Coordinates of C-alpha atoms and ligand atoms in Angstrom, one line a residue:
M1 CA 74.9 81.7 11.6
S2 CA 74.9 78.1 11.1
R3 CA 76.0 75.6 14.2
S4 CA 78.9 74.2 12.9
A5 CA 81.2 73.2 15.6
H6 CA 84.5 74.7 16.5
P7 CA 88.2 73.2 15.8
A8 CA 89.6 69.9 15.8
G9 CA 92.7 71.1 13.8
P10 CA 94.0 71.7 10.4
R11 CA 96.5 69.7 9.3
H12 CA 99.3 72.1 8.2
A13 CA 99.6 74.4 11.3
D14 CA 100.9 73.7 14.8
V15 CA 98.8 76.8 16.2
L16 CA 95.2 76.8 15.0
P17 CA 94.0 80.2 13.2
E18 CA 91.3 81.7 14.3
G19 CA 88.0 80.1 12.2
H20 CA 84.9 78.5 11.9
Y21 CA 86.1 74.9 10.8
S22 CA 85.1 71.8 12.6
A23 CA 87.5 68.6 11.6
P24 CA 88.7 67.6 8.4
P25 CA 86.1 65.0 7.1
A26 CA 87.2 61.2 6.8
D27 CA 87.0 61.5 3.1
L28 CA 87.3 64.9 1.2
N29 CA 85.6 63.1 -1.9
T30 CA 82.6 62.0 0.0
L31 CA 79.8 64.7 -0.5
D32 CA 77.1 64.9 2.8
P33 CA 73.5 64.6 1.0
K34 CA 72.4 66.8 3.7
V35 CA 74.2 69.9 1.8
W36 CA 74.1 68.5 -1.5
A37 CA 71.2 68.3 -3.9
Q38 CA 69.1 65.5 -4.2
T39 CA 70.4 64.4 -7.6
V40 CA 73.9 65.2 -6.7
D41 CA 76.6 62.1 -6.9
R42 CA 79.9 61.2 -8.0
G43 CA 80.2 59.3 -11.0
V44 CA 83.0 56.6 -11.5
D45 CA 85.1 58.6 -13.1
G46 CA 85.4 60.8 -9.8
V47 CA 83.8 63.5 -11.4
V48 CA 80.4 65.0 -9.7
R49 CA 77.2 64.9 -11.5
V50 CA 73.5 66.8 -11.2
G51 CA 70.5 65.4 -13.2
G52 CA 72.7 63.0 -14.4
V53 CA 75.2 65.9 -16.3
D54 CA 78.8 66.0 -14.8
V55 CA 80.1 69.1 -13.9
K56 CA 82.7 69.5 -16.5
A57 CA 80.8 69.2 -19.3
L58 CA 78.1 71.6 -17.6
A59 CA 81.6 74.2 -17.2
E60 CA 82.3 74.0 -20.4
E61 CA 78.7 74.3 -22.0
F62 CA 77.8 77.3 -19.4
G63 CA 80.6 78.4 -18.1
T64 CA 81.9 79.9 -14.6
P65 CA 80.9 80.8 -12.1
A66 CA 77.3 79.6 -12.5
Y67 CA 74.3 78.1 -10.2
F68 CA 73.2 74.9 -11.2
L69 CA 69.8 74.0 -10.0
D70 CA 68.5 70.8 -9.4
E71 CA 64.7 70.7 -10.9
T72 CA 63.8 67.7 -9.5
D73 CA 64.8 68.2 -6.0
F74 CA 63.2 71.4 -6.6
R75 CA 60.0 70.3 -7.3
A76 CA 60.2 67.4 -4.7
R77 CA 61.0 70.0 -1.8
A78 CA 57.6 71.9 -2.8
R79 CA 55.7 69.1 -2.9
A80 CA 57.1 67.8 0.7
W81 CA 56.1 71.3 1.7
R82 CA 52.6 71.2 0.0
T83 CA 51.7 67.8 1.1
A84 CA 52.8 68.3 4.5
F85 CA 50.5 70.9 5.4
G86 CA 47.4 69.2 3.3
Q87 CA 44.5 70.9 2.1
D88 CA 43.3 72.9 5.2
A89 CA 46.8 75.0 5.0
D90 CA 48.6 77.3 1.9
V91 CA 52.1 77.3 1.4
F92 CA 53.5 80.4 0.0
Y93 CA 57.0 80.1 -1.6
A94 CA 58.7 83.2 -1.2
G95 CA 60.1 84.6 -4.1
K96 CA 62.9 86.6 -2.7
A97 CA 64.9 83.8 -1.9
F98 CA 65.1 82.8 -5.8
L99 CA 62.8 83.7 -8.5
S100 CA 62.8 83.2 -12.1
R101 CA 59.6 82.4 -14.6
A102 CA 60.7 78.7 -14.5
V103 CA 60.2 78.7 -10.9
V104 CA 56.8 80.4 -10.9
R105 CA 55.6 77.4 -13.3
W106 CA 57.1 75.0 -11.2
L107 CA 55.5 76.2 -8.0
H108 CA 52.2 76.5 -10.1
E109 CA 52.0 72.9 -11.6
E110 CA 53.3 71.9 -7.7
G111 CA 50.0 73.6 -6.0
L112 CA 52.1 76.4 -4.1
N113 CA 51.3 79.8 -4.0
L114 CA 53.9 82.8 -3.9
D115 CA 54.8 85.4 -1.9
V116 CA 56.3 88.6 -3.6
C117 CA 57.7 91.7 -2.1
S118 CA 58.1 94.0 -5.2
G119 CA 56.7 95.4 -8.4
G120 CA 59.5 93.4 -10.2
E121 CA 58.9 89.9 -8.6
L122 CA 54.9 90.7 -9.0
A123 CA 56.1 91.2 -12.7
T124 CA 57.7 88.1 -12.9
A125 CA 54.7 86.0 -10.8
L126 CA 52.0 87.2 -13.5
S127 CA 54.0 87.1 -16.5
A128 CA 54.9 83.2 -16.2
G129 CA 51.2 82.7 -15.6
M130 CA 50.8 82.3 -12.0
P131 CA 47.1 83.2 -11.0
A132 CA 47.0 86.6 -9.0
D133 CA 44.7 85.1 -6.5
R134 CA 47.6 82.9 -5.4
I135 CA 50.0 85.7 -5.0
A136 CA 50.5 87.4 -1.7
F137 CA 52.1 90.7 -1.4
H138 CA 54.5 91.8 1.1
G139 CA 57.0 94.7 2.2
N140 CA 57.3 97.8 4.5
N141 CA 57.2 100.4 1.9
K142 CA 55.3 99.5 -1.2
S143 CA 54.6 101.9 -3.2
T144 CA 51.4 103.5 -4.3
E145 CA 52.3 102.1 -8.1
E146 CA 53.1 98.7 -6.8
I147 CA 50.0 98.8 -4.5
H148 CA 47.9 100.0 -7.4
R149 CA 49.1 97.3 -9.8
A150 CA 48.7 94.4 -6.7
V151 CA 45.2 95.6 -6.5
E152 CA 44.3 95.9 -10.2
A153 CA 45.7 92.6 -10.7
G154 CA 43.6 91.1 -7.8
V155 CA 46.3 89.5 -5.9
G156 CA 45.0 87.4 -2.9
R157 CA 46.3 89.1 -0.3
I158 CA 48.1 92.4 0.7
V159 CA 49.9 91.9 3.9
L160 CA 50.0 95.3 5.3
D161 CA 52.7 96.9 7.8
S162 CA 51.9 100.1 8.5
F163 CA 49.2 102.4 9.4
Q164 CA 50.3 104.7 6.5
E165 CA 49.7 101.3 4.2
I166 CA 46.2 100.5 5.7
V167 CA 44.8 103.7 4.7
R168 CA 47.1 103.6 1.2
V169 CA 45.6 100.0 0.1
A170 CA 42.2 100.7 1.3
H171 CA 41.8 104.4 -0.9
I172 CA 43.6 102.3 -4.1
A173 CA 40.9 99.6 -3.8
Q174 CA 38.0 101.7 -3.5
E175 CA 39.2 103.6 -6.4
L176 CA 39.7 100.8 -8.5
G177 CA 35.9 99.5 -7.2
K178 CA 37.7 96.8 -5.2
R179 CA 37.6 95.3 -1.8
Q180 CA 41.1 93.8 -1.3
R181 CA 41.9 90.9 0.8
V182 CA 44.3 91.8 3.6
Q183 CA 46.3 90.4 6.6
I184 CA 48.1 93.0 8.9
R185 CA 51.9 92.3 9.7
V186 CA 52.7 92.7 13.3
T187 CA 55.7 92.1 15.5
V188 CA 55.4 89.5 18.0
G189 CA 58.7 90.3 20.2
V190 CA 60.3 86.9 19.6
E191 CA 64.1 87.1 19.4
A192 CA 64.7 84.3 16.7
H193 CA 68.3 82.7 17.2
T194 CA 69.7 84.1 14.1
H195 CA 71.7 86.9 12.5
E196 CA 70.5 90.0 13.8
F197 CA 69.6 91.2 10.1
I198 CA 67.4 88.1 9.4
A199 CA 65.5 88.2 12.3
T200 CA 62.6 89.8 12.2
A201 CA 60.0 89.7 15.2
H202 CA 62.1 91.3 18.0
E203 CA 60.4 95.1 18.3
D204 CA 63.2 97.2 17.6
Q205 CA 63.3 96.9 14.0
K206 CA 61.1 97.9 10.9
F207 CA 58.6 95.2 9.8
G208 CA 55.1 95.0 10.8
I209 CA 53.0 96.7 13.9
P210 CA 54.0 95.9 17.2
L211 CA 51.7 93.8 19.8
A212 CA 52.9 95.6 22.3
G213 CA 51.2 99.1 23.8
G214 CA 48.1 97.6 21.4
Q215 CA 49.3 99.3 18.2
A216 CA 48.4 96.0 16.5
A217 CA 44.9 96.2 18.2
E218 CA 44.5 99.5 16.9
A219 CA 45.6 98.9 13.2
V220 CA 42.9 95.9 13.2
R221 CA 40.6 98.6 14.4
R222 CA 40.8 101.0 11.4
A223 CA 41.1 98.0 8.8
L224 CA 37.7 96.8 9.8
K225 CA 36.2 100.3 9.2
L226 CA 37.6 100.9 5.7
D227 CA 35.1 99.6 3.2
G228 CA 38.2 99.0 0.7
L229 CA 39.7 96.4 2.7
E230 CA 38.8 93.0 3.9
L231 CA 40.7 91.5 6.8
I232 CA 41.3 87.9 6.3
G233 CA 44.0 87.5 9.0
I234 CA 47.1 88.2 10.8
H235 CA 50.9 87.5 9.7
S236 CA 54.0 87.2 11.5
H237 CA 57.5 86.2 10.2
I238 CA 59.7 86.0 13.2
G239 CA 63.5 85.3 11.2
S240 CA 65.2 83.4 8.9
Q241 CA 67.4 80.1 9.2
I242 CA 65.8 78.9 12.0
F243 CA 66.3 75.8 13.5
D244 CA 63.2 75.2 16.4
T245 CA 59.9 75.4 16.5
S246 CA 59.8 77.6 19.8
G247 CA 59.9 80.6 18.3
F248 CA 56.9 79.8 16.2
E249 CA 55.3 78.6 19.7
V250 CA 55.0 82.2 21.1
A251 CA 54.2 83.9 17.8
A252 CA 51.4 81.7 17.4
H253 CA 50.6 82.0 21.1
R254 CA 51.1 86.1 20.9
V255 CA 48.9 86.2 17.3
V256 CA 46.1 84.0 18.8
G257 CA 46.1 86.3 21.3
L258 CA 45.2 88.7 19.3
L259 CA 42.8 86.9 17.6
K260 CA 41.0 86.3 20.7
D261 CA 40.8 90.1 21.7
I262 CA 39.5 91.1 18.2
R263 CA 37.1 88.7 18.7
D264 CA 36.2 90.2 22.1
E265 CA 35.9 93.6 20.9
H266 CA 34.6 93.2 17.9
G267 CA 33.1 89.7 17.5
V268 CA 35.2 88.8 14.3
E269 CA 36.8 85.8 14.4
L270 CA 39.3 86.3 11.5
P271 CA 39.8 83.0 9.2
E272 CA 43.4 83.5 8.4
I273 CA 46.8 83.0 10.0
D274 CA 50.3 83.8 8.0
L275 CA 53.4 82.3 10.1
G276 CA 55.8 83.3 7.9
G277 CA 58.7 81.6 6.9
G278 CA 62.5 81.4 8.2
L279 CA 62.9 77.6 8.3
G280 CA 66.8 76.9 8.6
I281 CA 68.8 74.4 6.0
A282 CA 71.8 72.2 6.2
Y283 CA 74.9 74.8 4.9
T284 CA 77.1 72.3 6.4
S285 CA 77.4 69.0 7.8
A286 CA 76.5 70.5 11.3
D287 CA 73.0 71.7 10.5
D288 CA 70.3 69.4 11.3
P289 CA 67.1 70.7 9.5
R290 CA 63.5 69.4 10.5
E291 CA 61.6 67.7 7.7
P292 CA 58.4 69.9 6.3
H293 CA 56.0 67.0 8.1
E294 CA 57.4 67.8 11.3
I295 CA 57.1 70.9 11.2
A296 CA 53.6 71.0 9.7
K297 CA 52.7 68.9 12.5
A298 CA 54.2 71.1 14.9
L299 CA 52.5 74.0 14.0
T300 CA 49.6 73.2 13.1
E301 CA 49.5 71.2 16.6
I302 CA 50.6 74.5 18.3
V303 CA 47.5 76.9 16.5
T304 CA 44.9 74.4 17.0
R305 CA 46.3 73.8 20.8
E306 CA 46.1 77.8 21.0
C307 CA 42.8 78.2 19.6
E308 CA 41.3 75.4 21.6
G309 CA 42.2 77.5 24.8
A310 CA 40.8 80.7 23.5
R311 CA 37.9 79.2 22.4
L312 CA 38.5 80.0 18.9
R313 CA 37.9 78.3 15.4
T314 CA 41.2 77.0 14.2
P315 CA 41.9 79.7 11.5
R316 CA 43.7 78.2 8.0
I317 CA 47.0 78.5 8.6
S318 CA 50.0 79.3 5.7
V319 CA 53.2 79.6 5.7
E320 CA 56.1 81.2 3.4
P321 CA 59.3 78.8 3.2
G322 CA 61.6 80.3 0.5
R323 CA 65.2 79.1 1.3
A324 CA 63.9 75.4 3.0
I325 CA 62.7 74.6 -0.7
V326 CA 65.3 76.7 -2.9
G327 CA 68.3 76.8 -0.9
P328 CA 69.8 73.1 -1.0
T329 CA 68.6 72.8 -5.1
A330 CA 71.5 74.7 -6.4
F331 CA 75.3 74.7 -6.1
T332 CA 77.3 77.4 -7.6
L333 CA 80.2 76.0 -9.9
Y334 CA 83.7 77.9 -10.1
E335 CA 86.9 77.7 -11.5
V336 CA 90.1 77.6 -9.3
G337 CA 92.5 80.5 -10.4
T338 CA 94.9 80.8 -7.9
I339 CA 96.3 79.3 -4.9
K340 CA 98.3 81.1 -2.1
P341 CA 99.4 79.0 0.9
L342 CA 100.0 81.4 3.8
D343 CA 101.9 79.6 6.5
G344 CA 100.9 79.1 9.9
L345 CA 97.2 80.3 8.7
R346 CA 95.7 78.8 5.9
T347 CA 95.7 78.6 2.0
Y348 CA 93.7 80.9 0.4
V349 CA 92.0 80.1 -3.0
S350 CA 90.9 82.2 -5.2
V351 CA 87.7 81.3 -7.8
D352 CA 86.4 83.6 -10.7
G353 CA 83.2 84.6 -8.7
G354 CA 83.0 85.6 -5.4
M355 CA 81.0 88.4 -3.2
S356 CA 78.9 89.3 -6.4
D357 CA 77.5 85.9 -6.7
N358 CA 77.3 85.0 -2.7
I359 CA 77.1 88.1 -0.3
R360 CA 75.7 86.1 2.4
T361 CA 79.4 85.1 3.7
A362 CA 80.4 89.1 4.1
L363 CA 76.8 90.3 5.5
Y364 CA 75.8 88.0 8.1
D365 CA 79.0 85.9 8.5
A366 CA 77.5 83.0 7.0
E367 CA 79.0 79.3 6.5
Y368 CA 79.4 77.4 3.6
S369 CA 80.8 74.1 2.6
V370 CA 82.8 73.3 -0.7
A371 CA 84.3 70.5 -2.5
L372 CA 86.4 69.4 -5.5
V373 CA 84.3 68.3 -8.3
S374 CA 86.2 67.9 -10.9
R375 CA 87.9 65.0 -9.9
T376 CA 88.8 62.9 -7.0
S377 CA 92.0 63.1 -4.6
D378 CA 93.7 61.5 -2.3
A379 CA 95.7 64.5 -0.8
E380 CA 96.0 65.8 2.8
P381 CA 93.4 67.7 3.4
M382 CA 94.5 71.8 3.1
L383 CA 92.5 74.3 5.5
A384 CA 91.3 76.9 3.1
R385 CA 89.5 80.0 2.4
V386 CA 87.4 80.4 -0.8
V387 CA 87.8 84.1 -1.9
G388 CA 86.8 85.7 -5.0
K389 CA 88.0 88.0 -7.6
H390 CA 86.7 91.3 -6.3
C391 CA 88.9 94.3 -4.7
E392 CA 88.2 93.9 -1.1
S393 CA 89.4 91.5 1.5
G394 CA 85.9 90.5 3.0
D395 CA 85.5 89.0 -0.6
I396 CA 85.0 85.6 0.9
V397 CA 82.7 82.7 -0.5
V398 CA 83.4 79.9 2.2
K399 CA 85.5 81.1 5.3
D400 CA 87.5 77.9 6.4
A401 CA 87.1 74.5 5.0
F402 CA 89.1 71.8 4.2
L403 CA 90.3 70.9 0.5
P404 CA 92.4 68.4 -1.0
A405 CA 96.3 69.8 -1.0
D406 CA 97.0 69.0 -4.3
L407 CA 94.1 71.4 -5.3
A408 CA 95.2 73.1 -8.8
P409 CA 94.3 76.2 -11.1
G410 CA 92.2 75.0 -13.4
D411 CA 90.0 72.5 -11.3
L412 CA 86.2 73.0 -10.4
I413 CA 85.1 73.6 -6.9
A414 CA 81.4 73.7 -5.9
V415 CA 79.5 75.5 -2.9
P416 CA 76.2 73.6 -2.4
A417 CA 73.5 75.0 -0.7
T418 CA 73.3 78.2 -2.5
G419 CA 69.9 78.3 -3.9
A420 CA 68.6 80.9 -2.0
Y421 CA 69.7 84.6 -1.4
C422 CA 73.0 84.2 -3.8
R423 CA 71.1 84.8 -7.4
S424 CA 68.7 87.1 -6.1
M425 CA 71.4 89.0 -3.9
A426 CA 73.7 89.1 -6.4
S427 CA 75.5 92.5 -7.5
N428 CA 77.7 94.1 -10.5
Y429 CA 80.3 95.2 -7.9
N430 CA 83.2 95.5 -9.9
H431 CA 81.4 95.3 -12.8
V432 CA 81.5 91.5 -12.5
L433 CA 78.7 89.8 -14.6
R434 CA 76.2 88.3 -13.0
P435 CA 76.1 84.2 -13.6
P436 CA 73.3 82.4 -15.0
V437 CA 71.0 79.7 -13.3
V438 CA 71.1 76.7 -15.2
A439 CA 68.0 73.9 -14.3
V440 CA 68.9 70.4 -14.5
K441 CA 67.1 67.6 -14.7
D442 CA 66.9 64.0 -16.2
G443 CA 70.0 64.4 -18.0
E444 CA 68.8 67.6 -19.7
A445 CA 70.4 71.2 -18.6
R446 CA 69.1 74.5 -19.4
V447 CA 69.6 78.2 -18.7
I448 CA 66.4 79.6 -17.0
V449 CA 68.5 83.1 -16.2
R450 CA 70.8 84.0 -18.8
R451 CA 74.5 85.1 -17.8
E452 CA 75.0 88.6 -17.7
T453 CA 76.6 90.3 -20.5
E454 CA 79.2 93.3 -20.9
E455 CA 76.2 94.6 -23.4
D456 CA 74.0 94.3 -20.5
L457 CA 75.9 96.5 -18.6
L458 CA 76.7 99.0 -20.5
R459 CA 73.3 99.3 -21.9
L460 CA 72.2 100.5 -18.4
D461 CA 75.0 103.2 -18.8
V462 CA 73.6 106.3 -20.9
G463 CA 75.6 108.9 -20.0
Ligands
LLP501 N1 57.8 85.9 4.6 C1 58.4 86.8 4.9 C2 57.1 88.0 5.5 C3 59.8 87.0 4.8 O1 60.2 88.3 5.1 C4 60.8 86.2 4.4 C5 62.2 86.7 4.4 C6 60.4 84.9 4.1 C7 58.9 84.6 4.1 C8 61.2 83.8 3.6 O2 62.1 83.7 4.5 P1 62.9 82.2 4.6 O3 62.1 81.0 5.2 O4 63.6 82.1 3.1 O5 64.1 82.3 5.6 N2 68.8 87.3 2.7 C9 68.5 86.7 3.9 C10 67.5 86.1 4.2 C11 66.8 87.4 4.0 C12 64.9 87.0 4.5 C13 64.2 88.1 4.3 N3 62.6 87.3 4.6 C14 69.8 85.9 3.8 O6 70.7 85.7 2.7 O7 69.6 84.9 5.1

């Protein structure tokens, strides 16, 4: 999924095993700022720090595995997106990437809005004080109860995803004596160049209402007729971990085409267009993500140009980055438990977490980097596979990476760029406890999501 190049070769085998690795870096002790959070550096003692706190102290205080989130970096990225899009656009952080009450407060303070896609995310957002009118509610099968709560709370918009939902939301809004602002999510038929499970705008999938065959136009017709709904715009999300804007270009073209048809048929110019999220981040040094201001410029130009061509007023644009804000801000810290060299293949390094704290490698064939962080080493690079402690051979955290050959049990290693879709997709497989998320800023570390305990597990088990 990431674009890391293929082999140049390990030092320990004449015949290269199958793998995703590139050449070993010249110096294993150097941390590539592209994949590590902004305040991460290596102290003069060789120990890696984040927000000025070293990982040995963090491991001592909070244990491993644990996610450490650089709050300064998170706020800076959120602000960069906000600033890049300016006052004429809205940035909705996609809470599915990682959500906690602290995160909601940071977003609120930095002037971002929030996209939620379940009752649980909505509850988290509201309980942390996000004003309801800055929340967008998503999902392809929102329950009646979730819709009720969202409308009652006064969310700024509900993104409608099916014909049934158009009627459901209208009905609930009317029952509550409200007129709910809604967008209709359409599938534009774009194949984003990403893993099949995270590409969402080709037609053969569960999200949205297809533009093709006039279904989206029919959805608009129905929504415009219902008193409980105020149709404010069209929504499109084409996928995730996308590096170029050409997919957005096609999506904007097709969405604006629909806006034009709506104007021609109903005499209404819808005031908003949402282009979703999906911008890629660097998981390895081979990835080259674009900066928010470049993306904002490109997307704004595309929409403006398309609207001019269609003689439409340019609608207010919104975007929904999740990964691009939180992804690079965190790393997972693990302690090395066992080390197994397999001749001619690679060395298996087992850590104290695994697929329960990062399912992305197993699920999407995702690539990650890794570094020894509790000390430096001048040893030769060895081709390693970082694996977890689960009873499953697919329990791989980093498929192929170079670590120093003197790596030993007790060393701390860290996997960067785990801020998005790691804690939020964490599981209790094998009754392993989900790790905490610790925010670090200006020399201070504080738990924002605590580590799960065995009592937590047993409390759910009421048999
Ligand atoms: N907006 C909508 C409507 C979405 O469905 C998503 C992601 C986003 C925004 C945010 O996308 P982002 O900017 O974070 O890529 N678990 C997968 C990703 C699933 C994304 C689902 N929707 C992964 O780990 O790669």
